[in-house]
Coordinates of C-alpha atoms (C1' of nucleotides) in Angstrom, one line a residue:
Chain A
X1 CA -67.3 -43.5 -89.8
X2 CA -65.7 -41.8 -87.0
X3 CA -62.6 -43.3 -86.1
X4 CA -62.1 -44.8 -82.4
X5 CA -59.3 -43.1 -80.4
X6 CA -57.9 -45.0 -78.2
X7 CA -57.6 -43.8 -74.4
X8 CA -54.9 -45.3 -72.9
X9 CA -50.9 -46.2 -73.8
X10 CA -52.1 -49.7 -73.9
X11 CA -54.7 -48.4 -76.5
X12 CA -52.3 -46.5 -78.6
X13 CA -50.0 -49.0 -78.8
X14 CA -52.1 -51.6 -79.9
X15 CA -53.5 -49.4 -82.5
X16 CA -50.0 -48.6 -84.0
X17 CA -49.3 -52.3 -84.0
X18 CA -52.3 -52.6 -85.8
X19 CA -52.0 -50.2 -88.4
X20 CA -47.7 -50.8 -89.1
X21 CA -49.5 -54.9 -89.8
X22 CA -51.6 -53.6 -92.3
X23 CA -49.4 -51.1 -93.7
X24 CA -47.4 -54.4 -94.5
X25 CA -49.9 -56.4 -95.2
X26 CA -51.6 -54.8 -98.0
X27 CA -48.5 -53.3 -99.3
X28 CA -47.6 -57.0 -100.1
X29 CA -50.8 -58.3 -100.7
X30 CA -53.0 -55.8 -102.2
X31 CA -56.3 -54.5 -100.8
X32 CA -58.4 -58.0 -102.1
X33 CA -55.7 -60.5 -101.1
X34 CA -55.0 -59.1 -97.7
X35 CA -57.6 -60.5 -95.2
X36 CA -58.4 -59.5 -92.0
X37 CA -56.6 -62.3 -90.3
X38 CA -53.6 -61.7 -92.3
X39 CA -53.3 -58.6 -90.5
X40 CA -54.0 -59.7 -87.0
X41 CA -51.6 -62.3 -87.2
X42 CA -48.9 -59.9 -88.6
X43 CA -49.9 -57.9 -85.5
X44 CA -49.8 -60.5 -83.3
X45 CA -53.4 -59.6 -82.0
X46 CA -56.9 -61.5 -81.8
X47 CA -59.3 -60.6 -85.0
X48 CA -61.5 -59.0 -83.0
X49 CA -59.1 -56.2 -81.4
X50 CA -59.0 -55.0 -85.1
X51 CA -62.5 -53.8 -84.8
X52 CA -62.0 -52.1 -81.5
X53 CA -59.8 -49.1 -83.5
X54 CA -61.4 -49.7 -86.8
X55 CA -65.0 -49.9 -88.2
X56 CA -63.8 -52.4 -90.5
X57 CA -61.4 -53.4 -94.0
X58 CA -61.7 -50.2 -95.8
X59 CA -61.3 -47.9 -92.8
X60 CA -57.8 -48.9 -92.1
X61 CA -56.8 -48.7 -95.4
X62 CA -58.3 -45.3 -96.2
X63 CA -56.7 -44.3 -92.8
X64 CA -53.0 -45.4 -94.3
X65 CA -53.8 -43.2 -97.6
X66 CA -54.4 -40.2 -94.9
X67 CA -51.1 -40.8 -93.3
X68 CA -49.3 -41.1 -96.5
X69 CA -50.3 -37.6 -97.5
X70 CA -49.5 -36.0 -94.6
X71 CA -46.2 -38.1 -94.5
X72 CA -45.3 -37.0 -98.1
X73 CA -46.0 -33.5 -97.2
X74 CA -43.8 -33.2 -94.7
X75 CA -41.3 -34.7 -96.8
X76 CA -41.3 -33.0 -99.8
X77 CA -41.6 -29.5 -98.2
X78 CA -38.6 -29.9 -95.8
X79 CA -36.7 -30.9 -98.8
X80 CA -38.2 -27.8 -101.0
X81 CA -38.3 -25.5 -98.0
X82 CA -34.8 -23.4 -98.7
X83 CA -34.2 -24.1 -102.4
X84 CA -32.6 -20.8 -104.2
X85 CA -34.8 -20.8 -107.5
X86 CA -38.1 -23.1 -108.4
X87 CA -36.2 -25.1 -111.1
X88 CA -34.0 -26.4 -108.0
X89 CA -37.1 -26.9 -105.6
X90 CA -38.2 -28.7 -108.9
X91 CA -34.9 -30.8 -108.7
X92 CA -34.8 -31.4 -104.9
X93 CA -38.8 -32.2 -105.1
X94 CA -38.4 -35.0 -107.3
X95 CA -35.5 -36.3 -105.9
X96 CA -37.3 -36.2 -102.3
X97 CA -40.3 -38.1 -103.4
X98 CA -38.5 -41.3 -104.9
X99 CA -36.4 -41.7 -102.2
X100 CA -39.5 -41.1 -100.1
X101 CA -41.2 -43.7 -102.1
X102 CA -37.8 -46.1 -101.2
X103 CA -38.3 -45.5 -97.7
X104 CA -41.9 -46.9 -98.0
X105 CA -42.5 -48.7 -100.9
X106 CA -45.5 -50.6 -99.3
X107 CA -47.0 -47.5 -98.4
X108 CA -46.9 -46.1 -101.6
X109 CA -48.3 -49.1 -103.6
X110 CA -51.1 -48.7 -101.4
X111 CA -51.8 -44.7 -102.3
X112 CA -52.1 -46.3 -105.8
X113 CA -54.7 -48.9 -105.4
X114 CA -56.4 -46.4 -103.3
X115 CA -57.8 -44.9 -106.4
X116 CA -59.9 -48.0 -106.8
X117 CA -60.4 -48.8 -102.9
X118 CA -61.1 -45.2 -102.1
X119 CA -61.8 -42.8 -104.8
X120 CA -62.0 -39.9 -102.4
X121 CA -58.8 -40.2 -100.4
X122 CA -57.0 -40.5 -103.4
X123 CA -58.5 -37.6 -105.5
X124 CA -57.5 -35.4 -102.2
X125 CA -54.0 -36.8 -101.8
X126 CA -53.6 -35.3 -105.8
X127 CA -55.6 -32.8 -105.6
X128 CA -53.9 -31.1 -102.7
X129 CA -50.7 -31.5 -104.0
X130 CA -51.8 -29.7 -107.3
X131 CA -53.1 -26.5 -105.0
X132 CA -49.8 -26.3 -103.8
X133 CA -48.1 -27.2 -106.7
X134 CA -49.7 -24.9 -108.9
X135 CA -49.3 -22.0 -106.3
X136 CA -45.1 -22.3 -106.6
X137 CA -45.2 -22.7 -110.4
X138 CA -47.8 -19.3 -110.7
X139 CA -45.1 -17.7 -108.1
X140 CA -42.4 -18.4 -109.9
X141 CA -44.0 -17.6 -113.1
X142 CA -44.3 -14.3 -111.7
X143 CA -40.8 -13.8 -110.3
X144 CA -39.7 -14.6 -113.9
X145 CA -38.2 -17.6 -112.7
X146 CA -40.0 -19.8 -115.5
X147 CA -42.0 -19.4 -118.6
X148 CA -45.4 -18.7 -117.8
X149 CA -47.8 -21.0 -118.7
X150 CA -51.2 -23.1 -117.6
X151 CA -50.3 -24.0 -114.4
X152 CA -53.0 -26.9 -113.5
X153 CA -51.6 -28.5 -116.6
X154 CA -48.1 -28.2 -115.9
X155 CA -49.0 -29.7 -112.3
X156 CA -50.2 -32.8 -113.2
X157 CA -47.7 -33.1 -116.0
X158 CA -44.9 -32.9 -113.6
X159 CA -46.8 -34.8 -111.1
X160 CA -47.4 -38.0 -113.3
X161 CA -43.7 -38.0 -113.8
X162 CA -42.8 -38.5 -110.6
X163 CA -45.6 -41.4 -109.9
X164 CA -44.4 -42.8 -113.2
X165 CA -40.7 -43.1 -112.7
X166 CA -41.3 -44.4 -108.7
X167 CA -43.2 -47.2 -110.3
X168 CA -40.4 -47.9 -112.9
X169 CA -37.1 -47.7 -111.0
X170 CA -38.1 -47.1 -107.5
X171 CA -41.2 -49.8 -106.9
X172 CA -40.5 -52.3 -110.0
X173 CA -36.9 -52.5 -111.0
X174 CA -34.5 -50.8 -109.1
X175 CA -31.9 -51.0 -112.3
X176 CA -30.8 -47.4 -112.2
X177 CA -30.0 -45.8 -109.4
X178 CA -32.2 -42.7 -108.4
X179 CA -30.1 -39.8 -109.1
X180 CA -29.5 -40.6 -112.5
X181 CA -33.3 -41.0 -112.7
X182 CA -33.6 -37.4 -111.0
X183 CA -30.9 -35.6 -112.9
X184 CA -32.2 -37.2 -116.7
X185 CA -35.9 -36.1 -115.7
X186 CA -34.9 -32.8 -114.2
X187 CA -33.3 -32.2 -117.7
X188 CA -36.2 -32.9 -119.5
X189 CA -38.3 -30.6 -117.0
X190 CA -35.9 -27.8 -117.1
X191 CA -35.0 -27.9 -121.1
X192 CA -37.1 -30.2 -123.0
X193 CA -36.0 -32.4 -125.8
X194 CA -35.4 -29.2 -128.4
X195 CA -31.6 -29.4 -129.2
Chain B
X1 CA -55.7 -70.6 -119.5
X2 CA -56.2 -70.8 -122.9
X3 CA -59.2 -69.2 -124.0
X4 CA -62.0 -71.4 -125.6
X5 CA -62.8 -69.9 -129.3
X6 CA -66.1 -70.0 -130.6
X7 CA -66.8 -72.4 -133.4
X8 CA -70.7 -70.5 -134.6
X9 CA -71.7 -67.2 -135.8
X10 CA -73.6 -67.2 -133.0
X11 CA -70.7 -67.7 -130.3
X12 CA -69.0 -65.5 -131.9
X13 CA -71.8 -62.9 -131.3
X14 CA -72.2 -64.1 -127.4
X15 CA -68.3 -63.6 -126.7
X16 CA -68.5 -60.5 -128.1
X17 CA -71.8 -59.8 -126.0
X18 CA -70.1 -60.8 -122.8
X19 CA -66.5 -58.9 -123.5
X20 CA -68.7 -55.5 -124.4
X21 CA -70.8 -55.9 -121.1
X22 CA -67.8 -56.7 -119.0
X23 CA -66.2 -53.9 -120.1
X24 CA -69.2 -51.4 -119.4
X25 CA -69.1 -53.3 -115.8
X26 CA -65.9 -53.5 -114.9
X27 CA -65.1 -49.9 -116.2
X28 CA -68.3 -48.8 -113.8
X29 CA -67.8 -50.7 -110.8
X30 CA -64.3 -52.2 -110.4
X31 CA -63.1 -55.4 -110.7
X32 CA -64.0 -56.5 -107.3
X33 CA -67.4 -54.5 -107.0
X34 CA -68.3 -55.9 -111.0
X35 CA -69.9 -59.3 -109.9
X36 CA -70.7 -62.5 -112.9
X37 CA -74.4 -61.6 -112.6
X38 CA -73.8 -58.0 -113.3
X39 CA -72.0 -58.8 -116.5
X40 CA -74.1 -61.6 -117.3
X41 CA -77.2 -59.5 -116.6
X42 CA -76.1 -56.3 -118.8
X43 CA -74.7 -58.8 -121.3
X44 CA -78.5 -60.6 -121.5
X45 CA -77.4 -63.9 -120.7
X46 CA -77.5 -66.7 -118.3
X47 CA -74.4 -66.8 -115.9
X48 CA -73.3 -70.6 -117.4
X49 CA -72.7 -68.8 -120.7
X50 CA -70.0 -66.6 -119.7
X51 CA -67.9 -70.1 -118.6
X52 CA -68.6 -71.5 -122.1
X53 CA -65.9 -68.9 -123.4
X54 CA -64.0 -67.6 -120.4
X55 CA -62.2 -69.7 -117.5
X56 CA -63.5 -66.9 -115.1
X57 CA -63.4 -63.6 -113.7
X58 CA -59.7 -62.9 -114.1
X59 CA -59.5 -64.5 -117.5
X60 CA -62.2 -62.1 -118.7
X61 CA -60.4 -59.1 -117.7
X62 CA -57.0 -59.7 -118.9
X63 CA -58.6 -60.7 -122.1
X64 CA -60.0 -56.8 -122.2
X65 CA -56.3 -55.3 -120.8
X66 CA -54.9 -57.1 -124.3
X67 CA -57.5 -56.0 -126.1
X68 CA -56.9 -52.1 -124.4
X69 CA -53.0 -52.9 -125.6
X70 CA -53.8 -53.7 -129.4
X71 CA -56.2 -51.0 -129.6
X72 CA -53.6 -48.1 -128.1
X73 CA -51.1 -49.3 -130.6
X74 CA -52.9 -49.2 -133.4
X75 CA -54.4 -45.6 -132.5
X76 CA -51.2 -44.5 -131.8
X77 CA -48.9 -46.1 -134.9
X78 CA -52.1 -44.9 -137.0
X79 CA -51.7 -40.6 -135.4
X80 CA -47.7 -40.7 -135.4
X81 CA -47.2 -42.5 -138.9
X82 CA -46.1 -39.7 -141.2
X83 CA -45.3 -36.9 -138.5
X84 CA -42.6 -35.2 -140.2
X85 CA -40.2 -34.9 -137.0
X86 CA -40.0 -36.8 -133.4
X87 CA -41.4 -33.3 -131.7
X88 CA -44.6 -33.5 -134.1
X89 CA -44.9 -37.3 -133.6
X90 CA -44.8 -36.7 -129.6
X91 CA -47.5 -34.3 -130.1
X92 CA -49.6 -36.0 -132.2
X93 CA -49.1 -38.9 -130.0
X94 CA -50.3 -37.1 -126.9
X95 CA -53.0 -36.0 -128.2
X96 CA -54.3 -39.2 -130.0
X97 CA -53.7 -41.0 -126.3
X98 CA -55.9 -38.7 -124.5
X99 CA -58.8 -38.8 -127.6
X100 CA -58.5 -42.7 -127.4
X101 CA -59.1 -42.5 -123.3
X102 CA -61.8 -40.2 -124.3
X103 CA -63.3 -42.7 -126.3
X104 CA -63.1 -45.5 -123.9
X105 CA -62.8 -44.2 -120.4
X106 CA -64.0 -47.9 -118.8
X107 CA -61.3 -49.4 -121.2
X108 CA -58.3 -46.9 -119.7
X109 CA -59.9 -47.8 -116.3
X110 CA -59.2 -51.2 -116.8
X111 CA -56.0 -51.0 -117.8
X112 CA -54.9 -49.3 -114.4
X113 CA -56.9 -51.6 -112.5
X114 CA -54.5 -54.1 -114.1
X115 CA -51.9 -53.1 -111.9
X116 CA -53.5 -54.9 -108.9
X117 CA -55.3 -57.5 -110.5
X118 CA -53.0 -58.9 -113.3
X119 CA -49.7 -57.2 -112.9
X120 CA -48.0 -59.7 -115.4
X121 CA -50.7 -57.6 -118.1
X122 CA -50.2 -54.6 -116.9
X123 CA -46.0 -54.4 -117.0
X124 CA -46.7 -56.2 -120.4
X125 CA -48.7 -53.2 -121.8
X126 CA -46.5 -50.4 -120.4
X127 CA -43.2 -51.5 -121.3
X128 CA -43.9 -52.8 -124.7
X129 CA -44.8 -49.2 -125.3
X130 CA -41.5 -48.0 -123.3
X131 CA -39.7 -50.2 -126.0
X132 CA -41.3 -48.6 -128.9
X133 CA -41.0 -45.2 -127.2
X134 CA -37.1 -46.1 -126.5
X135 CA -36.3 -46.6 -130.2
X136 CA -37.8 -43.2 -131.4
X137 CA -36.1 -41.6 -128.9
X138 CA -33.1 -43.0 -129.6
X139 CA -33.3 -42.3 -133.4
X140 CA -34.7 -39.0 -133.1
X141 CA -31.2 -38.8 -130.6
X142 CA -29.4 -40.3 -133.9
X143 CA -30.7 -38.2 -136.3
X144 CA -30.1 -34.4 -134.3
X145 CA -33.6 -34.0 -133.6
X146 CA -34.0 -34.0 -130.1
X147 CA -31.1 -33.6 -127.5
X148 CA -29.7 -36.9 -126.9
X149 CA -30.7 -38.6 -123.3
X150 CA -31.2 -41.6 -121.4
X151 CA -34.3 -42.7 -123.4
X152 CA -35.1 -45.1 -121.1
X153 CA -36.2 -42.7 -118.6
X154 CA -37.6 -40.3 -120.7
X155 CA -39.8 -42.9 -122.1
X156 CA -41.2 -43.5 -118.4
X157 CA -41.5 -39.8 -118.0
X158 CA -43.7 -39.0 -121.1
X159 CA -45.5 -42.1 -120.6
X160 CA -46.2 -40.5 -116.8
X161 CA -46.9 -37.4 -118.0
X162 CA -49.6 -38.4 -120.9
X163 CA -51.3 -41.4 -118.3
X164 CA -51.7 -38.7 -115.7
X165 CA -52.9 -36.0 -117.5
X166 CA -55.9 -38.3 -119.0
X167 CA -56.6 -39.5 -115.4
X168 CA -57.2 -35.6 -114.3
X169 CA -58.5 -34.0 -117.5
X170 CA -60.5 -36.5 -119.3
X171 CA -62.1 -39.6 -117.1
X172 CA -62.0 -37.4 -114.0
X173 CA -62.7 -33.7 -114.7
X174 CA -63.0 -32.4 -118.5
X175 CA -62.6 -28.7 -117.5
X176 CA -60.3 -28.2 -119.9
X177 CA -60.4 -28.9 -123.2
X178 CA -58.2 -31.4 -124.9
X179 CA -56.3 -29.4 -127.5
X180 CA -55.6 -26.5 -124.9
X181 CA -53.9 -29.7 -122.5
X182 CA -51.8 -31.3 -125.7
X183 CA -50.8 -27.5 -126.4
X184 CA -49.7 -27.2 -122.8
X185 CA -48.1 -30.2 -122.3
X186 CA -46.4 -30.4 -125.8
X187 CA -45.0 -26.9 -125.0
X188 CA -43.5 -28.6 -121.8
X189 CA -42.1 -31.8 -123.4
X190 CA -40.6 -29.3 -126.1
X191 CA -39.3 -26.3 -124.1
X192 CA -39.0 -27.2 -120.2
X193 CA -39.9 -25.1 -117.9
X194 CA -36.8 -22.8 -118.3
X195 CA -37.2 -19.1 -119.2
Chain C
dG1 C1' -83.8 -84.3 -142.5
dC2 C1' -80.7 -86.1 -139.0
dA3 C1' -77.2 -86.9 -135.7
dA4 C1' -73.7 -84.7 -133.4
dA5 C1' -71.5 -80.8 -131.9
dA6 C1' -72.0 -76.4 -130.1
dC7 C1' -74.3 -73.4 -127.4
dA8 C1' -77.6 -71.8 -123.5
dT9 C1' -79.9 -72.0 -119.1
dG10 C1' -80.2 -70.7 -114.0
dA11 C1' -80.9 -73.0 -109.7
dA12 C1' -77.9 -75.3 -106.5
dT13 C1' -73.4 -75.7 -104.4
dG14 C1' -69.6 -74.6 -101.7
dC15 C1' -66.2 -71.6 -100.1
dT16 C1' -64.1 -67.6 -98.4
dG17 C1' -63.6 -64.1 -95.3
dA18 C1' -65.5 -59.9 -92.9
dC19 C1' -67.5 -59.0 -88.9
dT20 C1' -69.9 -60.2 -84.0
dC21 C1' -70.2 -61.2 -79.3
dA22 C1' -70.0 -63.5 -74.9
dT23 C1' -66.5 -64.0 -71.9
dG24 C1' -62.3 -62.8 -69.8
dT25 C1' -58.2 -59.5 -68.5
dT26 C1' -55.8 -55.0 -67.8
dT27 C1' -55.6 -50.2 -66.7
dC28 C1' -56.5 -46.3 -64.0
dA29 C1' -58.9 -42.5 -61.5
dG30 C1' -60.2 -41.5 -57.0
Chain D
dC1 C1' -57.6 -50.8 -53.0
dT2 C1' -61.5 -51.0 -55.8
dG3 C1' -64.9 -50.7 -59.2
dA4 C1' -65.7 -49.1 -63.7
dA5 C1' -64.1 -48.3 -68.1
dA6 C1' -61.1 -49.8 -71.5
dC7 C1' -59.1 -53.4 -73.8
dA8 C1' -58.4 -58.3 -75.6
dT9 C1' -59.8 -62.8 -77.2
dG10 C1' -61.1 -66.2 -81.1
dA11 C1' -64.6 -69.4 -82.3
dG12 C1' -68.8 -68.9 -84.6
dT13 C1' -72.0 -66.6 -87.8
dC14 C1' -73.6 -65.3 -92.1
dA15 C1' -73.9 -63.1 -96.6
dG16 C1' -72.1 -62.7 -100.9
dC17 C1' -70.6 -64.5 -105.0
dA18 C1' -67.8 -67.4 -108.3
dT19 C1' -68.4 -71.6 -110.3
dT20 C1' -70.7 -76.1 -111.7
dC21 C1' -73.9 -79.1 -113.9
dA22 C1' -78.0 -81.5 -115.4
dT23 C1' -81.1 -80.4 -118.6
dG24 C1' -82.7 -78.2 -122.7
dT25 C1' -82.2 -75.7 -127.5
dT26 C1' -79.9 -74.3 -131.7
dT27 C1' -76.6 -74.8 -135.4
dT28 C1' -74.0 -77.3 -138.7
dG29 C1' -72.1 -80.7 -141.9
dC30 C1' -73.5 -84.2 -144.9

DNA sequence: GCAAAACATGAATGCTGACTCATGTTTCAG
DNA sequence: CTGAAACATGAGTCAGCATTCATGTTTTGC
């Protein structure tokens, strides 16, 4: 349950080696493929020195889905953090999530399967960033910024966007670069398809 | 590979038995929780039977992700096939998708597990609907009904915003009902988010 | 009604891979 | 410097589960 911390350098280390391996590992592989020894050897470790930092399979992958979250954070609010209006923090938002998902494709692939490996982690990677998400669009709302509207709905609208076209032209097929992809969809989020 | 057709009424029946089952299996447990005796057992059958029509576990569930893409087209062609403009066909498409997940949440599971278990399926299912979804843009562009765009990444965005907003309000939480989220949503696709 | 084909059975097989543990080695506080 | 705690090793264990197959039963075409 609880996961081991490690109490020396050596420790930390060998725990970071570990976990960059798996990160890897079932980014390539996927959760099933990816076997224990896959890892090891990709961390140039014994099998067992795996189980010294982590009760087992599923708790080093659900600790890389807790990483990505707060690793995502962090990214998307420095790039939010001084935007002028919403509809740019909408703009620079997007944007900072697919080249995010560039950065670490592997990591991302495995927030996905996570909603089949571990439910949980997953619901609260989304989940939290719905709270916030909703919080800047009822904010805005306010200001006058935007239209008003439902703004749980409008979340995950705008959120399954995002997943969707890292998938397409960030993860799959890198045929256009990104900020076309953010200035089309940032079109579409700003205006609509009304003429 | 190829999958071995019944020649009897009654094989007929027993596929049929097995593909329901698997589906209520898979769709509950995962493709790697969802074991042969579990489908076998909530199909009524012995194990053997299932290899009499399916080569094994993987050819069973790719089977169901082409039977999830015949039955989405069909729902979908049958809800948008005399809209009277592209805006009305987008909504009526929205909100057929999320009454179809509705129907068959285990199904729509499937299909996303597809992603990790038979990606050559899953890529299959989404971009023959990105193709579709490409040509009405593009002739709804034509024809001055929409603002012309890339349509090949609005396609991918619509398609994001519609998967992930059955993933939150119908198979996980159905807080809200699903004309109030196609009202929302449509308003989005229509108007953007500017004031 | 009969032979052959199709279908059904479920216990037995065999493999894969997560996890353990007995035995070393390294680190570090005092 | 020293002993105890922390860390490292990897061959071996074991359970779970997909798949097979030898033996029956049912259906079908004639």
């Amino acid at each position: 349950m609880d996961q081991i911390r490690p109490k020396t350098r050596r420790g930390q280390k060998r725990r970071e080696q570990i976990l960059r391996a798996a990160e890897r590992v079932f980014g390539r592989l996927g959760y099933a493929e990816a076997s224990i020894s896959d890892i090891t050897r990709e961390a140039e470790t014994a099998q067992g020195t795996l189980y010294i930092y982590f009760s087992g399979k599923d708790e080093i992958f659900s600790e890389l889905v807790r990483e990505m979250g707060h690793l995502t954070r962090i990214a998307l609010a420095g790039a939010v953090a001084d935007a002028p209006t919403r509809l740019e923090a909408e703009r620079r938002g997007l944007a900072a999530f697919l080249r995010f998902v560039a950065d670490r494709p592997e990591l991302y692939r495995i927030v996905e399967e996570a909603r089949f490996v571990d439910p949980k982690a997953y619901e609260a990677y989304f989940s939290d960033f719905a709270r916030a998400y909703r919080a800047n669009l009822d904010a805005a709302g306010q200001a006058g910024e935007i239209r008003t509207g439902d703004s749980e709905i409008r979340a995950w609208a705008l959120m399954g966007m995002a997943k969707t076209l890292g998938e397409r032209f960030v993860l799959w097929r890198r045929d256009v670069d990104i900020d076309t992809v953010v200035a089309e969809a940032f079109d579409l989020i700003e205006n609509g398809l009304r003429t």
